Coordinates of C-alpha atoms and ligand atoms in Angstrom, one line a residue:
M1 CA 38.1 94.9 50.1
G2 CA 40.5 92.4 48.6
N3 CA 41.1 89.0 50.1
K4 CA 43.8 88.5 52.8
Y5 CA 45.7 86.0 50.6
K6 CA 46.4 85.3 47.0
I7 CA 46.9 81.6 46.3
A8 CA 48.2 80.3 43.0
W9 CA 46.1 77.3 42.1
L10 CA 48.1 74.8 39.9
P11 CA 46.1 71.6 39.4
G12 CA 48.4 70.3 36.6
D13 CA 47.1 67.2 35.0
G14 CA 46.0 63.6 35.5
V15 CA 44.7 63.0 39.0
G16 CA 46.3 66.3 40.0
V17 CA 43.1 68.0 38.9
E18 CA 40.9 65.7 41.0
V19 CA 42.8 65.9 44.2
M20 CA 43.0 69.6 43.9
E21 CA 39.2 69.8 43.5
A22 CA 39.0 67.8 46.7
A23 CA 41.4 70.1 48.6
K24 CA 39.3 73.1 47.5
I25 CA 36.2 71.6 49.1
V26 CA 38.0 71.5 52.4
L27 CA 39.6 74.9 52.1
D28 CA 36.3 76.4 51.3
R29 CA 34.8 74.8 54.4
V30 CA 37.3 76.5 56.7
A31 CA 36.6 79.7 54.8
L32 CA 40.2 80.8 54.2
D33 CA 40.0 84.4 53.1
A34 CA 41.8 83.9 49.8
E35 CA 41.6 84.5 46.2
Y36 CA 42.6 81.4 44.2
I37 CA 44.2 82.2 40.9
H38 CA 44.5 79.4 38.3
G39 CA 47.9 78.8 36.7
D40 CA 48.6 76.8 33.6
I41 CA 51.1 74.1 34.2
G42 CA 51.5 70.5 32.9
W43 CA 51.8 68.2 30.0
E44 CA 49.2 69.9 27.9
F45 CA 51.4 73.1 27.8
W46 CA 54.5 71.1 26.9
C47 CA 52.7 69.6 23.9
K48 CA 51.2 72.9 22.8
E49 CA 53.8 75.4 23.7
G50 CA 57.0 73.4 24.4
D51 CA 56.9 74.5 28.0
S52 CA 55.1 72.7 30.8
F53 CA 55.8 75.7 33.1
P54 CA 55.0 78.7 31.0
A55 CA 56.3 82.2 31.7
R56 CA 52.9 83.5 32.7
T57 CA 52.7 80.9 35.5
I58 CA 56.1 81.9 36.7
D59 CA 54.9 85.5 36.8
L60 CA 51.9 84.5 38.7
L61 CA 54.1 82.8 41.3
K62 CA 56.0 86.0 41.8
N63 CA 52.8 87.7 43.0
V64 CA 51.1 85.3 45.4
N65 CA 51.5 84.4 49.1
A66 CA 51.5 80.7 48.4
A67 CA 50.7 78.0 45.8
M68 CA 48.9 74.7 45.8
F69 CA 50.1 72.3 43.2
G70 CA 48.5 69.0 42.0
A71 CA 50.6 66.7 39.8
I72 CA 52.1 66.6 36.4
T73 CA 52.7 63.9 33.9
S74 CA 56.4 63.6 32.9
K75 CA 57.7 61.3 30.1
P76 CA 61.3 60.5 29.0
V77 CA 63.0 63.2 27.0
K78 CA 62.7 61.3 23.6
T79 CA 59.0 60.4 24.1
A80 CA 58.3 64.0 25.2
E81 CA 59.7 65.4 22.0
K82 CA 57.5 63.3 19.8
E83 CA 54.4 64.6 21.6
L84 CA 55.1 68.2 20.7
V85 CA 52.9 69.9 18.1
P86 CA 54.6 69.5 14.7
E87 CA 55.8 73.1 14.5
L88 CA 57.9 72.6 17.7
Q89 CA 59.5 69.3 16.8
G90 CA 63.2 69.1 15.9
K91 CA 63.9 72.4 17.6
G92 CA 65.9 70.8 20.4
M93 CA 63.4 71.4 23.1
V94 CA 64.2 69.4 26.3
Y95 CA 61.5 68.4 28.8
R96 CA 62.4 69.2 32.4
S97 CA 60.2 68.5 35.3
P98 CA 58.3 71.7 36.2
I99 CA 58.3 71.1 39.9
V100 CA 62.1 70.7 40.0
R101 CA 62.4 74.0 38.0
M102 CA 60.0 75.7 40.3
R103 CA 61.9 74.6 43.4
Q104 CA 65.2 75.9 41.9
M105 CA 63.8 79.1 40.4
F106 CA 62.1 80.2 43.5
G107 CA 64.7 78.9 45.9
L108 CA 62.3 76.6 47.7
Y109 CA 65.1 74.9 49.5
T110 CA 63.1 73.2 52.2
C111 CA 61.1 70.1 51.2
L112 CA 59.2 69.2 54.3
R113 CA 57.4 65.9 54.4
P114 CA 55.7 64.8 57.6
C115 CA 54.8 61.1 57.8
K116 CA 52.4 60.5 60.6
A117 CA 50.4 57.3 61.1
Y118 CA 46.9 58.5 61.8
P119 CA 45.3 56.0 64.1
N120 CA 43.2 53.2 62.5
N121 CA 44.5 53.7 59.0
P122 CA 44.4 50.2 57.7
L123 CA 47.5 51.0 55.6
N124 CA 49.7 51.9 58.6
Y125 CA 52.8 49.8 58.7
K126 CA 52.8 50.3 62.5
E127 CA 50.6 52.5 64.6
G128 CA 52.3 55.5 66.2
I129 CA 54.9 56.3 63.5
D130 CA 55.7 60.0 63.4
I131 CA 58.6 60.9 61.2
V132 CA 59.3 64.2 59.6
V133 CA 61.6 64.4 56.6
F134 CA 63.6 67.5 55.7
R135 CA 64.9 67.1 52.1
E136 CA 67.2 69.7 50.6
N137 CA 65.3 70.7 47.5
T138 CA 67.5 72.6 45.1
E139 CA 70.9 71.0 44.7
D140 CA 72.6 67.6 44.7
L141 CA 72.0 65.2 41.8
Y142 CA 69.0 67.5 40.9
S143 CA 71.4 70.3 39.9
G144 CA 70.5 69.9 36.3
V145 CA 74.1 70.0 35.2
E146 CA 74.3 66.9 33.0
F147 CA 76.0 65.8 29.9
N148 CA 74.4 63.1 27.6
T149 CA 77.4 63.5 25.3
V150 CA 80.4 64.7 27.1
P151 CA 82.3 67.6 25.5
E152 CA 85.9 66.8 24.8
K153 CA 87.1 69.8 26.8
L154 CA 85.4 68.5 29.9
R155 CA 86.7 65.0 29.3
D156 CA 90.3 66.3 29.0
T157 CA 90.0 68.6 32.1
L158 CA 88.6 65.8 34.2
A159 CA 91.3 63.4 33.0
E160 CA 93.9 66.0 34.1
L161 CA 92.4 66.7 37.4
S162 CA 91.2 63.4 38.6
P163 CA 93.2 60.1 38.7
A164 CA 89.9 58.3 39.1
F165 CA 88.7 59.6 35.8
K166 CA 91.5 57.9 33.8
A167 CA 89.2 54.7 33.7
F168 CA 86.7 56.6 31.6
K169 CA 88.9 58.8 29.5
D170 CA 89.2 56.5 26.5
L171 CA 85.4 56.2 26.0
K172 CA 83.8 58.0 23.1
S173 CA 81.8 61.1 24.0
D174 CA 78.5 59.2 23.5
E175 CA 79.6 56.1 25.4
Y176 CA 79.1 57.7 28.8
A177 CA 77.2 60.4 30.5
I178 CA 77.8 62.7 33.4
S179 CA 75.3 64.0 36.0
C180 CA 76.8 66.5 38.4
K181 CA 76.0 66.2 42.1
I182 CA 76.5 69.7 43.4
N183 CA 76.1 70.4 47.1
T184 CA 77.0 73.7 48.7
R185 CA 77.9 74.6 52.2
K186 CA 75.2 77.3 52.2
G187 CA 72.6 74.9 50.8
S188 CA 73.5 72.2 53.3
E189 CA 73.5 74.6 56.2
R190 CA 70.1 76.1 55.5
I191 CA 68.3 72.8 55.2
V192 CA 70.0 71.3 58.3
R193 CA 69.2 74.5 60.2
A194 CA 65.6 74.3 59.1
A195 CA 65.4 70.7 60.5
F196 CA 66.9 71.7 63.8
E197 CA 64.7 74.8 64.1
F198 CA 61.6 72.6 63.5
A199 CA 62.9 70.1 66.1
R200 CA 63.3 73.0 68.6
K201 CA 59.9 74.5 67.9
F202 CA 57.9 71.3 68.0
N203 CA 59.9 69.7 70.9
R204 CA 61.3 66.9 68.8
K205 CA 64.1 65.0 70.4
K206 CA 66.4 63.9 67.6
V207 CA 67.6 64.9 64.1
T208 CA 69.2 62.1 62.0
V209 CA 71.5 63.2 59.2
V210 CA 71.3 60.9 56.2
H211 CA 74.2 60.7 53.8
K212 CA 76.7 58.4 52.2
A213 CA 79.8 60.3 53.2
N214 CA 82.0 57.1 53.4
V215 CA 81.8 56.8 49.6
V216 CA 80.6 60.0 48.1
R217 CA 83.2 61.9 50.1
A218 CA 83.2 65.3 48.6
T219 CA 79.6 66.2 48.4
D220 CA 78.1 64.1 51.2
G221 CA 81.1 64.8 53.2
L222 CA 80.4 68.5 53.0
F223 CA 76.8 68.0 53.9
F224 CA 77.6 65.8 56.9
E225 CA 80.4 68.1 58.2
T226 CA 78.2 71.1 57.8
A227 CA 75.4 69.3 59.7
K228 CA 77.7 68.5 62.6
A229 CA 78.6 72.2 62.8
V230 CA 75.0 73.3 62.8
A231 CA 74.0 70.8 65.4
K232 CA 76.3 72.5 67.9
D233 CA 73.8 75.4 68.0
Y234 CA 71.1 73.1 69.2
P235 CA 72.6 71.3 72.3
E236 CA 69.2 70.2 73.6
I237 CA 68.5 68.2 70.5
K238 CA 70.3 64.9 69.9
M239 CA 71.9 64.4 66.5
D240 CA 72.9 61.2 64.9
D241 CA 73.6 60.1 61.4
A242 CA 73.2 57.1 59.1
N243 CA 74.2 56.1 55.6
I244 CA 71.3 56.1 53.2
D245 CA 71.4 52.4 52.5
A246 CA 71.4 51.4 56.2
M247 CA 68.8 54.1 56.9
T248 CA 66.3 52.5 54.6
M249 CA 66.8 49.2 56.5
W250 CA 66.7 50.6 60.0
L251 CA 63.7 52.8 59.2
L252 CA 61.8 49.7 58.3
K253 CA 63.2 47.7 61.2
N254 CA 62.5 50.3 63.9
P255 CA 60.7 53.4 62.7
F256 CA 60.3 54.5 66.4
N257 CA 64.0 55.2 66.6
Y258 CA 63.5 58.1 64.2
D259 CA 62.1 61.5 64.7
V260 CA 63.3 64.2 62.3
L261 CA 65.4 63.2 59.3
V262 CA 67.5 65.5 57.1
A263 CA 69.0 64.6 53.8
P264 CA 70.4 65.9 50.6
N265 CA 67.9 66.0 47.7
L266 CA 68.0 62.5 46.2
Y267 CA 68.3 60.6 49.5
G268 CA 65.5 62.8 50.8
D269 CA 63.4 61.8 47.8
I270 CA 64.0 58.2 48.6
I271 CA 63.5 58.2 52.3
S272 CA 60.4 60.4 52.0
D273 CA 58.7 57.8 49.8
L274 CA 59.7 55.0 52.2
S275 CA 58.4 57.0 55.2
A276 CA 55.2 57.8 53.4
Q277 CA 54.6 54.1 52.6
M278 CA 54.9 53.3 56.3
V279 CA 52.0 55.6 57.1
G280 CA 49.7 54.6 54.3
G281 CA 51.4 55.2 51.0
L282 CA 51.4 58.1 48.6
G283 CA 47.8 58.8 49.2
F284 CA 49.0 60.2 52.6
G285 CA 52.3 61.8 51.5
C286 CA 52.1 65.5 51.8
S287 CA 54.8 67.9 50.9
A288 CA 55.8 71.5 51.3
N289 CA 58.4 73.3 49.2
I290 CA 59.4 76.3 51.2
G291 CA 61.7 79.3 50.4
A292 CA 62.3 82.7 51.9
K293 CA 59.3 84.2 50.1
L294 CA 57.1 81.5 48.7
G295 CA 55.7 78.2 49.8
V296 CA 54.3 75.6 47.3
F297 CA 52.3 72.8 48.7
E298 CA 51.6 69.5 47.0
P299 CA 50.9 65.8 47.4
S300 CA 54.2 63.9 46.7
H301 CA 52.4 61.5 44.4
G302 CA 52.4 61.8 40.6
S303 CA 49.6 62.3 38.1
A304 CA 48.7 58.5 38.0
P305 CA 47.5 58.6 34.3
K306 CA 45.9 55.2 34.6
Y307 CA 43.4 56.6 37.2
T308 CA 42.7 59.9 35.5
G309 CA 39.0 60.7 35.3
Q310 CA 38.0 58.1 37.7
Y311 CA 37.9 60.2 40.9
K312 CA 39.2 57.2 42.9
V313 CA 42.5 58.3 44.3
N314 CA 42.9 59.3 47.9
P315 CA 42.9 63.1 48.3
I316 CA 44.2 63.1 51.8
A317 CA 47.8 63.8 50.8
T318 CA 46.6 67.0 49.0
I319 CA 44.3 67.9 51.9
L320 CA 47.2 67.6 54.3
A321 CA 49.3 69.7 52.0
A322 CA 46.6 72.4 52.2
K323 CA 46.8 72.1 56.0
M324 CA 50.6 72.7 55.7
M325 CA 49.9 75.7 53.6
L326 CA 47.6 77.1 56.3
D327 CA 50.3 76.5 58.9
W328 CA 52.8 78.3 56.8
L329 CA 50.5 81.3 56.2
G330 CA 50.1 81.5 60.0
E331 CA 46.5 80.2 59.9
T332 CA 47.4 77.4 62.3
A333 CA 43.9 77.2 63.9
K334 CA 42.4 76.4 60.5
G335 CA 45.2 74.0 59.8
K336 CA 44.4 72.2 63.0
I337 CA 40.8 72.0 62.2
I338 CA 41.6 70.2 58.9
E339 CA 44.1 67.8 60.4
D340 CA 41.7 66.9 63.2
A341 CA 39.0 66.3 60.6
V342 CA 41.3 64.1 58.6
A343 CA 42.2 62.1 61.7
E344 CA 38.6 61.7 62.6
V345 CA 37.5 60.4 59.2
I346 CA 40.4 57.9 59.1
A347 CA 39.7 56.8 62.7
G348 CA 36.0 56.4 61.9
G349 CA 36.8 53.9 59.2
K350 CA 33.5 54.5 57.4
V351 CA 34.8 56.5 54.4
R352 CA 37.6 54.9 52.6
T353 CA 39.1 55.3 49.1
Y354 CA 40.2 52.3 47.1
D355 CA 43.8 52.3 48.4
M356 CA 42.3 51.9 52.0
G357 CA 40.2 49.0 50.9
G358 CA 37.0 51.0 50.3
S359 CA 35.1 52.3 47.3
D360 CA 34.5 56.0 48.2
T361 CA 35.5 58.5 45.6
T362 CA 38.0 61.3 45.9
I363 CA 35.1 63.8 46.3
Q364 CA 33.3 61.7 48.9
M365 CA 36.4 61.5 51.0
A366 CA 36.8 65.3 50.7
Q367 CA 33.2 65.9 51.6
A368 CA 33.5 63.6 54.6
I369 CA 36.6 65.5 55.8
A370 CA 34.9 68.9 55.2
G371 CA 31.9 67.6 57.2
K372 CA 34.1 66.9 60.2
C373 CA 35.8 70.3 60.1
A374 CA 34.7 72.0 63.3
V375 CA 34.3 75.4 61.9
P376 CA 33.5 78.0 64.6
A377 CA 30.2 79.9 64.2
K378 CA 30.6 83.3 62.6
Ligands
IPM401 C1 58.9 64.2 44.4 C2 58.9 63.7 43.0 C3 59.7 64.6 42.1 C4 61.1 64.6 42.6 C5 59.6 64.2 40.6 C6 58.2 64.3 40.1 C7 60.5 65.2 39.8 O1 59.4 62.4 43.0 O2 58.4 65.4 44.6 O3 59.3 63.5 45.3 O4 61.9 63.7 42.2 O5 61.5 65.4 43.4
MG402 MG1 59.7 61.6 45.0

């Protein structure tokens, strides 16, 4: 008989490989009935093939229940081009972040980032913080519609359509650049609804909509207006809103005023890092990218090249990402076993990676967590 689940296993590179090894120790401990299928992704494949997210990996993702993803090194476009094998250089290949492509290609519109202060974590900003960030994951300034050199046709059209554009119109095509922030009503509605549905399901009291609608009127205005309309369907949940700049300040000043946050892509990227820092930093920041058919689970940290090979980074973010995957698959009992074990190891204070002030390795941390997993006897 086959396994119940097929999981794409995408370690990527840098410390991505190490934290995924750690997560696997814990998943094996709770005996998830899954086949883990390795997928090529990362810097190595950019250099060798000109594509860090090869077609074979895209095909793999079409045929699995979920995926776990580690981390990937990215470099600026010009540096990236120089690292291609000689045969591929000068062919106009442009490096684009594979995770951003994956989110867009598979419609993984919900980026869910819980930020919970597990008791006795020496890195907690304050004990008791429990914030959940819902970040729109496919649109906004991440639309990928960008112009390094602005085509004349576009310049003339903009000059005709927008009085504000007159200030830029006389610049030469390579003297300015345009990145399009594109937000749709559908995209805004589905992420806000996801946030409210979560609040309803888990008995959360408030959803705060983060935006900058007073300045970025068109796109953030659309997001905010849509959010207000969606909120009407959830009368039992309070809704408020904040501008992104004030939000960062208030979040630090009084994190206990916040419960569920929902934001367009870039603001969500920012506030999720801030929120993660308040509960221990990126070693604790777990992330789910969820669409209608596929969920991809990852730590929100990068590949940390300077630590590669040292097995010193904290695997808890990735282990909590695995827990989120279990929840999403409906394996909530196993998910809870993992979360309880993480909480117990943190509370115990004996096993600590370098970020927590200790010297335990990535693998020792994973083994300690696996050791606390209260797996029921077969
Ligand atoms: C994240 C990361 C990514 C993002 C990068 C690696 C493209 O910062 O997942 O938050 O900006 O979304
Ligand atoms: Mg980020």
